[in-house]
Coordinates of C-alpha atoms and ligand atoms in Angstrom, one line a residue:
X1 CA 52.8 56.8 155.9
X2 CA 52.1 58.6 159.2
X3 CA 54.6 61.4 160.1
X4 CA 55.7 62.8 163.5
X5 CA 57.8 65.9 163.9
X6 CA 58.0 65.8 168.2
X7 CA 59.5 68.8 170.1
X8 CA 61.9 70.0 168.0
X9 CA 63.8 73.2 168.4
X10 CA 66.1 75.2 166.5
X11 CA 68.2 78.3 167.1
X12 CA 70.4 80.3 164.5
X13 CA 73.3 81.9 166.4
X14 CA 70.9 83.6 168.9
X15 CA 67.9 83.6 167.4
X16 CA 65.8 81.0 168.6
X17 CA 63.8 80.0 165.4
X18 CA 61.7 76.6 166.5
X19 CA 60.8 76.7 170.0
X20 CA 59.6 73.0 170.9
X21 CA 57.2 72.5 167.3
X22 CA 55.1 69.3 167.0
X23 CA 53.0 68.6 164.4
X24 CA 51.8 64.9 162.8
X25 CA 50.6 64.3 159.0
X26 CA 48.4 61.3 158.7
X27 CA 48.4 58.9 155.4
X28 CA 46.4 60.5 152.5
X29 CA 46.0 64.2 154.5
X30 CA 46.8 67.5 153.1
X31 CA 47.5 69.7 155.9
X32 CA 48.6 73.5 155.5
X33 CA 51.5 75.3 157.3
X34 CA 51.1 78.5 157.8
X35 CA 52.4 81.6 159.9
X36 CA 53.8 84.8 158.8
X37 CA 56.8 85.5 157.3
X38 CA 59.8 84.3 159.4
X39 CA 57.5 82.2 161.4
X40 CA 59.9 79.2 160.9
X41 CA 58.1 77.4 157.9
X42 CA 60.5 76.8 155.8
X43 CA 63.2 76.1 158.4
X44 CA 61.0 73.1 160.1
X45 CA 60.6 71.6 156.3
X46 CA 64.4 71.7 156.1
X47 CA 64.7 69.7 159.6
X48 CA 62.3 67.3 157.8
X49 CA 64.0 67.3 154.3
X50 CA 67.4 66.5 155.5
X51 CA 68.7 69.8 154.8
X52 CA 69.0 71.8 158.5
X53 CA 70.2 70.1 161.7
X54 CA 67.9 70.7 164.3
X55 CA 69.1 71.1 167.5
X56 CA 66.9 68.4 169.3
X57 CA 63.5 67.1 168.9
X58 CA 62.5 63.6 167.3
X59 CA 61.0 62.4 164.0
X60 CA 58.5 59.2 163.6
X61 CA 57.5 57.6 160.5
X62 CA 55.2 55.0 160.9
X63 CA 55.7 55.3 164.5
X64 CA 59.6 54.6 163.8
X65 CA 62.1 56.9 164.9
X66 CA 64.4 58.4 161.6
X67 CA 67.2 60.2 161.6
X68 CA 67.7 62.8 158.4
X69 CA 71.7 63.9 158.0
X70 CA 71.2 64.9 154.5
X71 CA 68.4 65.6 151.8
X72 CA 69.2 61.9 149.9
X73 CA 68.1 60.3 153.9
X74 CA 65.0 62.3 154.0
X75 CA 64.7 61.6 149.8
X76 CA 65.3 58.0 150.5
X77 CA 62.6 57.4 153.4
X78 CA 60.0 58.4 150.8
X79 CA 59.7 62.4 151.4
X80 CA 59.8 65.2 148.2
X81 CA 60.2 68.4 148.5
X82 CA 59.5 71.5 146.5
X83 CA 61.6 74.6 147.8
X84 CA 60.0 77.7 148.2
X85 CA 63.4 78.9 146.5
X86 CA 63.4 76.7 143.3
X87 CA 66.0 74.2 143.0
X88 CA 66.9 73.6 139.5
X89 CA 70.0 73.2 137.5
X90 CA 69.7 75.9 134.7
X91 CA 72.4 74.8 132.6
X92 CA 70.6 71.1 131.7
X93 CA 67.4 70.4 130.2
X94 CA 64.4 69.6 131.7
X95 CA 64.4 65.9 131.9
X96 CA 67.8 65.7 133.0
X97 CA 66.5 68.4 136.4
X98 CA 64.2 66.0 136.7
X99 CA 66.1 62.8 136.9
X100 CA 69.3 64.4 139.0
X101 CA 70.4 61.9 141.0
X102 CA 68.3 59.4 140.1
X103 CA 69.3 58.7 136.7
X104 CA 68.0 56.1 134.3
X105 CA 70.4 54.0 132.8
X106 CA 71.0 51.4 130.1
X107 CA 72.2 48.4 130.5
X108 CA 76.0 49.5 129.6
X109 CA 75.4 51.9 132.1
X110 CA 75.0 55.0 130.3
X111 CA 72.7 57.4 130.5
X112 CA 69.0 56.4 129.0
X113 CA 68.1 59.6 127.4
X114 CA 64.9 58.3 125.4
X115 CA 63.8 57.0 128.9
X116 CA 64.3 59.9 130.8
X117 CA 62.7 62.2 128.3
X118 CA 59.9 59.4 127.3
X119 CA 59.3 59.3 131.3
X120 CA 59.0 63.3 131.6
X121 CA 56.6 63.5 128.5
X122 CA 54.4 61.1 130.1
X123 CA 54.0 63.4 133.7
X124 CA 53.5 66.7 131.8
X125 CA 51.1 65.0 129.2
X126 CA 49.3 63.6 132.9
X127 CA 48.6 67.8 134.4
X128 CA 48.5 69.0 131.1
X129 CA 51.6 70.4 130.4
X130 CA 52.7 71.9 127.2
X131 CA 56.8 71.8 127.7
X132 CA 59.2 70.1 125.6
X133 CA 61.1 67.8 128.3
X134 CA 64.5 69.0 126.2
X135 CA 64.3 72.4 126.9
X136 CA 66.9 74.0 129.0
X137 CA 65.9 75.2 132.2
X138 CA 67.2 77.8 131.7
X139 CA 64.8 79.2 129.2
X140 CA 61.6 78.4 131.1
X141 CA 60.3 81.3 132.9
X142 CA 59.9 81.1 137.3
X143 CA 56.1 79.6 136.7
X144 CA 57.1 76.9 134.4
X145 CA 60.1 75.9 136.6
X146 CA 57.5 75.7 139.8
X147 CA 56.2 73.5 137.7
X148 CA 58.5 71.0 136.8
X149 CA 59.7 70.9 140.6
X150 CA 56.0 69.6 141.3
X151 CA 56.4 67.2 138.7
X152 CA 59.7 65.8 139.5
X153 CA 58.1 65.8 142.8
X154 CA 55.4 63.4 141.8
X155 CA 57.5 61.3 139.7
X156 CA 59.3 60.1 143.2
X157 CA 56.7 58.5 143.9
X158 CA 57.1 59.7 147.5
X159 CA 54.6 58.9 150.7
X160 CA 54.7 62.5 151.8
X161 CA 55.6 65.7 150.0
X162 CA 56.3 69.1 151.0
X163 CA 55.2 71.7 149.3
X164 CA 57.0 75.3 150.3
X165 CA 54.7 78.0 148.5
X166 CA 54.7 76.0 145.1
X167 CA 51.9 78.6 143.3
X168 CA 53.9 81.9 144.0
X169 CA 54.3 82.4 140.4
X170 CA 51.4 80.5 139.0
X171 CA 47.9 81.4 137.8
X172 CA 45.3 80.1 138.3
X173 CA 44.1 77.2 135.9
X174 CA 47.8 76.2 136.4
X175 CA 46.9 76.4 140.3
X176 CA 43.6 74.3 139.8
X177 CA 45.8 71.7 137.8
X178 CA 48.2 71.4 140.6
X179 CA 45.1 70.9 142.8
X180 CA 44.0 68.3 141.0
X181 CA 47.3 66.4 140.8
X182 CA 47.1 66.9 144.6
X183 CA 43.8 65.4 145.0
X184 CA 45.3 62.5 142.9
X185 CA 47.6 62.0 145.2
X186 CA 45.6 61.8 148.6
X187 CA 43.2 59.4 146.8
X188 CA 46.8 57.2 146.5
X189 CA 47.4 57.9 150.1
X190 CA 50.2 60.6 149.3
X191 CA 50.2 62.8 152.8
X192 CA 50.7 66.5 151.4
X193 CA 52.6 69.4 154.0
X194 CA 51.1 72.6 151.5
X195 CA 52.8 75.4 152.7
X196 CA 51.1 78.9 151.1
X197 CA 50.2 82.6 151.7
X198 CA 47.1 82.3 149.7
X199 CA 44.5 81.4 152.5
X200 CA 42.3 81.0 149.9
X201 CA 43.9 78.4 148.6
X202 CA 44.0 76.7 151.9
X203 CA 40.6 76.7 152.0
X204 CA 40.2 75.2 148.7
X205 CA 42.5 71.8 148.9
X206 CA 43.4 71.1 152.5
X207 CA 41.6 69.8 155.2
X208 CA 44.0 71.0 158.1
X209 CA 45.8 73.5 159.4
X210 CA 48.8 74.2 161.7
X211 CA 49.5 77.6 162.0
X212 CA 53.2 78.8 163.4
X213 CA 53.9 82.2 165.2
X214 CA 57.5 83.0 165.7
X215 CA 58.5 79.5 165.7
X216 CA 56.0 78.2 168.2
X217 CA 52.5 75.8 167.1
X218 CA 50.0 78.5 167.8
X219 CA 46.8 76.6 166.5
X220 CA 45.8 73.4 164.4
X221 CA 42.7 72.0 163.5
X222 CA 40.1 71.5 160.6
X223 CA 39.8 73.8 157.6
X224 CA 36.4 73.3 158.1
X225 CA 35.8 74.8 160.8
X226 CA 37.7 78.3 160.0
X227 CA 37.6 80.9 157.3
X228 CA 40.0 83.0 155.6
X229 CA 39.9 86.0 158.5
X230 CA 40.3 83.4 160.9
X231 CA 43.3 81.7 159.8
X232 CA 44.7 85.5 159.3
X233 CA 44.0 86.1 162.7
X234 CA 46.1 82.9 163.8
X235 CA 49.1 83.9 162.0
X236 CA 49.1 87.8 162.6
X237 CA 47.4 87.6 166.2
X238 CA 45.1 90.5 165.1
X239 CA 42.4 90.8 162.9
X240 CA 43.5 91.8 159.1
X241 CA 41.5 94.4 157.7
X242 CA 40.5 92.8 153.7
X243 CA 38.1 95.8 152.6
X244 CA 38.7 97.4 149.0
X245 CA 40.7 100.5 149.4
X246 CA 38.9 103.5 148.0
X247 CA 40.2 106.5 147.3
X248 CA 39.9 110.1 145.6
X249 CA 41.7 109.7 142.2
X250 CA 42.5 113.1 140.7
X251 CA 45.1 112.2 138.4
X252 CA 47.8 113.7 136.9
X253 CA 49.3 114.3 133.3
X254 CA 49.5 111.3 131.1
X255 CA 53.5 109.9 132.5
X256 CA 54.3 107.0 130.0
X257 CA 52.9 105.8 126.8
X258 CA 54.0 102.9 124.8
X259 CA 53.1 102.6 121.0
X260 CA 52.6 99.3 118.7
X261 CA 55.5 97.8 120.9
X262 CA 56.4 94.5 119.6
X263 CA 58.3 91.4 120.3
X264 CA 59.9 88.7 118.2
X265 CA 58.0 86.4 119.9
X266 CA 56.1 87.5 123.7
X267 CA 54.0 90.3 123.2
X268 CA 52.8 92.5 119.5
X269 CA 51.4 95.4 118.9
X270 CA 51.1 96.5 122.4
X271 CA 49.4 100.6 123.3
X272 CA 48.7 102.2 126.3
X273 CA 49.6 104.8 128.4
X274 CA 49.8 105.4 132.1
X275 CA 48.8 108.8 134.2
X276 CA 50.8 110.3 136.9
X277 CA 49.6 109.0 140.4
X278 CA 48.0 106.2 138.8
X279 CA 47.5 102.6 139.7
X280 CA 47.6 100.2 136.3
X281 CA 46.9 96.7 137.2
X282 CA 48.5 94.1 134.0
X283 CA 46.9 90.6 134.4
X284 CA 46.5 87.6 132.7
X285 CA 47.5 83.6 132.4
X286 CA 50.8 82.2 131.8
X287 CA 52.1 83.3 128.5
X288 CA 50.5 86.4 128.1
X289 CA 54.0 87.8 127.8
X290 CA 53.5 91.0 130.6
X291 CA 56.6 90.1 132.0
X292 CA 58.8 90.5 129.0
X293 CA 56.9 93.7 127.9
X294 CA 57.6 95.6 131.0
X295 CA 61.5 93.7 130.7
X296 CA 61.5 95.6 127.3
X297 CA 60.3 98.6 128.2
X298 CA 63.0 98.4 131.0
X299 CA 65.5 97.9 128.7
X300 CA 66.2 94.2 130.1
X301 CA 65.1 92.7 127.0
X302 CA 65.1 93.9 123.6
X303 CA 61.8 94.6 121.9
X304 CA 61.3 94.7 117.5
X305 CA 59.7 97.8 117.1
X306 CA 57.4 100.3 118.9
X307 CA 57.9 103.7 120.6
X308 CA 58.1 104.4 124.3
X309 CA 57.6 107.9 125.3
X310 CA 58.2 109.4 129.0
X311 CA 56.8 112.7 129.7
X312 CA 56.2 113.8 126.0
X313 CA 59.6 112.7 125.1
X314 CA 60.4 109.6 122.9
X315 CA 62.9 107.8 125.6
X316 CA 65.7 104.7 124.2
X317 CA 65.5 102.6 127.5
X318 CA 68.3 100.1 125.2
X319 CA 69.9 99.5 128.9
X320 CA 67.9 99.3 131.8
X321 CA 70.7 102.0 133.0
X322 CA 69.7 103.8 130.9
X323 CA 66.0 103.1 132.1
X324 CA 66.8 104.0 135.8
X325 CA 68.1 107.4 134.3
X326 CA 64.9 108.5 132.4
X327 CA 63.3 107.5 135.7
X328 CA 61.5 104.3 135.5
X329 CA 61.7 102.0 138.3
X330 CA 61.5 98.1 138.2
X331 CA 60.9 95.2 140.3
X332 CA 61.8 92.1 138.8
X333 CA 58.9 88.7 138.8
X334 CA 61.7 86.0 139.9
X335 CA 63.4 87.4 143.3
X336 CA 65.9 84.5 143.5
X337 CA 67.0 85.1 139.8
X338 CA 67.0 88.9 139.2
X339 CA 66.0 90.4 142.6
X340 CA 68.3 89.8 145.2
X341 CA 72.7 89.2 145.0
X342 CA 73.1 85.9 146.9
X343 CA 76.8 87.3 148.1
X344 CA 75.7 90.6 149.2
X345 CA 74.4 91.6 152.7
X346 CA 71.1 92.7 153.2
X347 CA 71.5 96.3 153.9
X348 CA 73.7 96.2 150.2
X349 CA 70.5 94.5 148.9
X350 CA 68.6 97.3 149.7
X351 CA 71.1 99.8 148.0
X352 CA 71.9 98.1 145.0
X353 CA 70.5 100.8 142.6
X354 CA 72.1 104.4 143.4
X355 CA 69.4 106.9 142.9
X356 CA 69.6 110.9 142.4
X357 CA 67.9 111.0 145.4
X358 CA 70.8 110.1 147.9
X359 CA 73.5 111.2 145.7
X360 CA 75.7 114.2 146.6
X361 CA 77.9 115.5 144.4
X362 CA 77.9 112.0 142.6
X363 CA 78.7 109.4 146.2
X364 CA 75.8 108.3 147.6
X365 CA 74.9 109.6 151.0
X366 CA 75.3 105.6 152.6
X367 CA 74.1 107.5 156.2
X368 CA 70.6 108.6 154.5
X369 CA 70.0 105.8 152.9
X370 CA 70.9 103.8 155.9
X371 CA 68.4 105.9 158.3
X372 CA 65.7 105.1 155.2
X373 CA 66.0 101.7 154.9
X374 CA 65.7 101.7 158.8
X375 CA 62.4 103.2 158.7
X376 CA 61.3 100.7 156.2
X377 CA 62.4 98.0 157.8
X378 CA 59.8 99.2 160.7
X379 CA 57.4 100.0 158.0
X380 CA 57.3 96.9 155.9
X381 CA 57.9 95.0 159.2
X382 CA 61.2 93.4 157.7
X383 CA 62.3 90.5 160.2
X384 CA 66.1 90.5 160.7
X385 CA 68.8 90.5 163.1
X386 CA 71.7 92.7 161.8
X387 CA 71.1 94.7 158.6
X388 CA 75.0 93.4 157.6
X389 CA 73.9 89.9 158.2
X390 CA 73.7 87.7 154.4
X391 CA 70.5 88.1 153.0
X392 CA 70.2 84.3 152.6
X393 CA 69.7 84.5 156.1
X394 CA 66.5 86.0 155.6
X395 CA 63.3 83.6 155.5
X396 CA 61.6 84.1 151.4
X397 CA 58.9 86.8 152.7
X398 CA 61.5 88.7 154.4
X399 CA 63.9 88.4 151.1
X400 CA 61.2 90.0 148.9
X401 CA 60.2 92.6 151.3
X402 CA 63.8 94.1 151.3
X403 CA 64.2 94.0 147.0
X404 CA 60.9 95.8 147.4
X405 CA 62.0 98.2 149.9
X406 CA 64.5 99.3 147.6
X407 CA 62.3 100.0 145.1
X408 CA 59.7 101.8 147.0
X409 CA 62.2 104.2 147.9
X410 CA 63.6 105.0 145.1
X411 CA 61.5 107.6 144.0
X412 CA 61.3 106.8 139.9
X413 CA 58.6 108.7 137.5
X414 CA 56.9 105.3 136.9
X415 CA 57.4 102.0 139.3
X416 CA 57.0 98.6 137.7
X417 CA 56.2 96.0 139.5
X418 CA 56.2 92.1 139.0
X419 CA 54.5 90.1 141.7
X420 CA 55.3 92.2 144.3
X421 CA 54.0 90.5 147.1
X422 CA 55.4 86.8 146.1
X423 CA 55.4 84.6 149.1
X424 CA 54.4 88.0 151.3
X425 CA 52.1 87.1 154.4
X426 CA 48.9 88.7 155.0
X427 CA 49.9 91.2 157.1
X428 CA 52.7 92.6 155.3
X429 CA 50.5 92.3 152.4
X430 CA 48.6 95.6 153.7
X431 CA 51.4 97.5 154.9
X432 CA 52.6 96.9 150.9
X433 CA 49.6 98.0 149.7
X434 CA 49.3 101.4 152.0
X435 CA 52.9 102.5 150.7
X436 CA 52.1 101.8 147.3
X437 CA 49.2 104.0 147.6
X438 CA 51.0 106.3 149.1
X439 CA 53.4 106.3 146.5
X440 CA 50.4 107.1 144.0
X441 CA 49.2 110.0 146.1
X442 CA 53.0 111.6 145.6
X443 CA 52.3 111.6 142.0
X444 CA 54.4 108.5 140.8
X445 CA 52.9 106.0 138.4
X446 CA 53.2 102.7 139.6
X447 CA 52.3 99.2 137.1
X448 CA 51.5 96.1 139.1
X449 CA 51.9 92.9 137.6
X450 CA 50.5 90.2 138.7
X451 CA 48.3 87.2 138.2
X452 CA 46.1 87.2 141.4
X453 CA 43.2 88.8 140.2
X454 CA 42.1 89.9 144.1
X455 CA 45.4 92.2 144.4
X456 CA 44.8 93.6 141.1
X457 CA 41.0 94.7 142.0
X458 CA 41.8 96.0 145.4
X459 CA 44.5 98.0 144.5
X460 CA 44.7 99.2 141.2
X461 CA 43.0 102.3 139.3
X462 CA 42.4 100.2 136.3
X463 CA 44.1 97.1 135.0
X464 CA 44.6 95.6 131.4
X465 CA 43.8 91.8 130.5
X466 CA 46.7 90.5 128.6
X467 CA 45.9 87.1 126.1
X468 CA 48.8 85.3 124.2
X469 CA 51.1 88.4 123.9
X470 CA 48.1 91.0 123.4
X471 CA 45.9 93.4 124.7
X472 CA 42.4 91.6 125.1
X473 CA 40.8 94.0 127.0
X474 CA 40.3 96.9 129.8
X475 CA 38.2 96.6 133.7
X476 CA 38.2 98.9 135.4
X477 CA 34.5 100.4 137.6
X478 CA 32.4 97.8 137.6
X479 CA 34.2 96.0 135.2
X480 CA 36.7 95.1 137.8
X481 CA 35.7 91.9 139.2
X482 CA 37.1 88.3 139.1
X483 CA 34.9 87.4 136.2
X484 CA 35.5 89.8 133.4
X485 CA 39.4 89.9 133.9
X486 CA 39.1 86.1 133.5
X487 CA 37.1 86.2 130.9
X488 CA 39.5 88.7 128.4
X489 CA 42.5 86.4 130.2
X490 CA 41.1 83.4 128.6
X491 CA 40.8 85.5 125.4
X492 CA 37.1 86.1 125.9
X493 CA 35.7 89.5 125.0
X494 CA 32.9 91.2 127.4
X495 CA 30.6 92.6 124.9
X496 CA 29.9 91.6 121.5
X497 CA 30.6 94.9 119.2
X498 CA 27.2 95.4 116.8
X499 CA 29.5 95.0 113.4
X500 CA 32.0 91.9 114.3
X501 CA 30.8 90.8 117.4
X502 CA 29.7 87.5 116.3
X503 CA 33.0 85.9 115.3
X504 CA 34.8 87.0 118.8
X505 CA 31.5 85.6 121.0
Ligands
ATP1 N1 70.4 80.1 157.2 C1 69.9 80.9 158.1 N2 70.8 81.6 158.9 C2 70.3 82.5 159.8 N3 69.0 82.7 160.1 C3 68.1 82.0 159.4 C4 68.5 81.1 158.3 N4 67.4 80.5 157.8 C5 66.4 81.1 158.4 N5 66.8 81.9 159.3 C6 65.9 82.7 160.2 O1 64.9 81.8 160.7 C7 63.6 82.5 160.9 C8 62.6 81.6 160.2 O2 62.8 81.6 158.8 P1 62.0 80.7 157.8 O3 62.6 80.7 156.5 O4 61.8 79.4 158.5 O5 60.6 81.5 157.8 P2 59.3 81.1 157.0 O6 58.2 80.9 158.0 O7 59.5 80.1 156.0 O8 58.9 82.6 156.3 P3 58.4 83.0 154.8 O9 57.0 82.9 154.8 O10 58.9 84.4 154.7 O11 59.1 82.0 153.8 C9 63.8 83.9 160.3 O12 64.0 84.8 161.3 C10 65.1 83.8 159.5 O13 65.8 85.0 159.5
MG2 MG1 59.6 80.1 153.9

């Protein structure tokens, strides 16, 4: 199915958000969309999916003219989509998510449970899954849920889906499976919209690209003919600097170290310790179990046994309250779930954690903090319109840059965080990066999670490889590359030891 998105525009309130957009997705094509963050992305893949009004423009299908009220029309004329903020109903098991409002039923007309599960088993058992289809949704962690939106996605058997930054949160054989379910597709004549802030990724599964700049087509053509710095350029409008950062380390005193932590089930037997002004990369593959360790030693989740000590001192983080008092900080992986307050405004979302720092005589100074987050809103380059506007009004990139902001301000001992530049463009990516460094040179500790093995190297000090809920190994020198972390995240080892070597090789 050919589509045609022709001259449409859009305006929030005064913001004029799609200025006269076309773009055109033939049968069997996967085409990126990309721009920065607030670019209008998402806002035109709502126009398509039946969710946003635009204000006027046309859509073709098939050289037809359509008319999308709501998601079901959009749904209906053959068109999936994956949100870039997932769309899942935690409080019912997977098969159920992935059946909603398209039940199976018998013929008395009840719900066909064995169907609907027997259906889901099939697709996971197709890209290699390993999810039991009655799990609640709940329970899955944000990289499984991306996946069983792609799934459901492909069970529609749609002509055209839209993809709004589906790998955020996944790694990457779980990225190379996705890719190959995509390439599936295309060979059926699916027509893929793959919106992502990984230009490598681009690169790597589609063959063109349309690139948006504050809500205008800026360029389009093949991926072919482009590379990585190229398409940056097209979205930025200025050539992104991508060298590795070097610089002087002269580290402090050891901050934090955590001994023979373990889990009930994540992570076991888990030592190390961090130095002040330190950068500690934690990588691995899905399941490793870094998120819940750094939840436990935040006092989110509750560990078995295990010592964490801050400065010398054994510290009880039992609440993360508790936590933010001995003076750890913590940026939560899943933004929609545990980062931002969906009823709050935006400058509230930036306050939400009351720190020393601002606090006189126990109120927080609201004026200092306001005239911070003003100069990070210039520094991070936070699109917005009014800082009391809702934060939903925020495009995703935006969203995390202002949970982040709150963080790097906050001035802890040691600074944990998950994915911290989920869904942030290539630009802001650097401006992230300089701050963080800049937080190391003050003396803080900072821990970065996160599965893209590029931000780990270019950033961080040293980073640990994390297997199945273990320490497999240490890069760091010339042991930092793409290959060794890969190889302790598929529970290789690097070297074989002269004694008991053999068994690990
Ligand atoms: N519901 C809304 N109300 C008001 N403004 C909105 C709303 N949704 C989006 N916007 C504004 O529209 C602009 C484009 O947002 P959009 O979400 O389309 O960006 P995007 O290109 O998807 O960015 P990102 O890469 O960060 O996801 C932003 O300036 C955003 O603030
Ligand atoms: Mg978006």
């Amino acid at each position: 199915m050919k589509l045609e998105m022709r001259n449409i525009f859009k305006s929030f309130g005064s913001n004029e958000v799609l200025k006269d957009v076309s773009i055109s997705i033939n049968e069997g094509e996967i085409c990126a969309l990309i721009g920065e963050n607030g670019a209008g992305k998402s806002t035109l893949m709502n126009i398509l999916g039946g969710v946003l009004k635009m204000d006027s423009g046309l859509i073709y299908l098939d050289d037809k003219e359509v008319e999308f009220n709501k998601p079901a029309d959009s749904l209906d004329a053959g068109i999936a989509f994956i949100h870039q903020e997932l769309n899942l109903i935690n409080d019912l098991p997977i098969y159920e998510n992935m059946f909603l409002g398209r039940e199976i039923k018998t013929k008395r007309g009840r719900l066909d449970l064995e169907k609907m599960i027997k259906e889901t088993e099939k697709i996971f058992e197709k890209i290699n899954v390993d999810l039991n289809p009655k799990t609640m949704v709940r329970d899955l962690d944000t990289s499984y849920k991306q996946i069983v939106e792609i799934c459901k996605a492909i069970m529609m058997n749609a002509s055209i889906i839209i993809m709004d930054e589906p790998t955020t949160s996944l790694t990457e054989p779980e990225i190379e499976r996705v890719f190959n379910m995509m390439r599936t597709l295309k060979e059926h004549g699916v027509g893929i919209i793959f919106i992502s802030h990984k230009l490598n990724e681009v690169m790597e599964i589609c063959e063109r690209y349309m690139v948006l700049r504050d809500g205008k087509l800026v360029a389009e053509g093949e991926v072919s003919q482009v590379n990585t710095d190229d398409l940056a350029r097209f979205m930025v409008g200025y050539d992104v600097r991508t060298e590795q950062f070097s610089r002087d380390k002269s580290l402090g005193d050891e901050i934090l170290r955590v001994e023979n932590l373990t889990h009930p089930d994540a992570f076991r037997d888990i030592s190390f310790s961090v130095k002040k002004g330190e950068i500690l990369g934690v990588t691995g593959l899905l399941g490793d179990g870094r998120s819940e360790l750094f939840r436990s030693i935040f006092g989110a989740e509750k560990f078995s046994s295990g010592r964490i000590y801050l400065d010398g001192k054994k510290i009880n983080t039992y609440s993360t309250t508790q936590a933010l008092k001995e003076g750890l900080g913590y940026l939560p992986g899943n933004r929609k779930e545990n980062g931002i307050i969906k009823d709050m405004n935006i400058f509230e979302n930036a306050s939400v954690v009351t720190w020393p720092k601002y606090a006189k005589y126990g109120v927080i100074d609201k004026q200092k903090h306001k005239e911070m987050f003003g100069e990070q809103i210039k520094s991070l380059r936070i699109k917005l319109e009014k800082v009391t506007d809702s934060i939903n009004s925020l495009s995703g990139g935006n969203q995390q840059k202002v949970v982040l902001a709150k963080w790097l301000s906050s001035n802890p001992k040691v600074l944990i965080l998950d994915n911290p530049t989920q869904g942030v463009d290539v630009g802001a990516k650097e401006d992230i990066y300089d701050i963080i460094l800049e937080l190391a040179e003050e003396n803080i500790a900072i821990i970065i999670l996160s599965s893209e093995a590029q931000e780990i190297i270019r950033l961080c000090d040293r980073a640990i490889v994390m297997y199945h809920g273990k320490i497999q190994g240490e890069v760091s020198g010339e042991n930092m590359n793409e290959h060794d972390i890969m190889r302790y995240a598929t529970g290789g080892e690097l070297r074989i030891s002269q004694e008991e070597g053999m068994e690990h090789a």
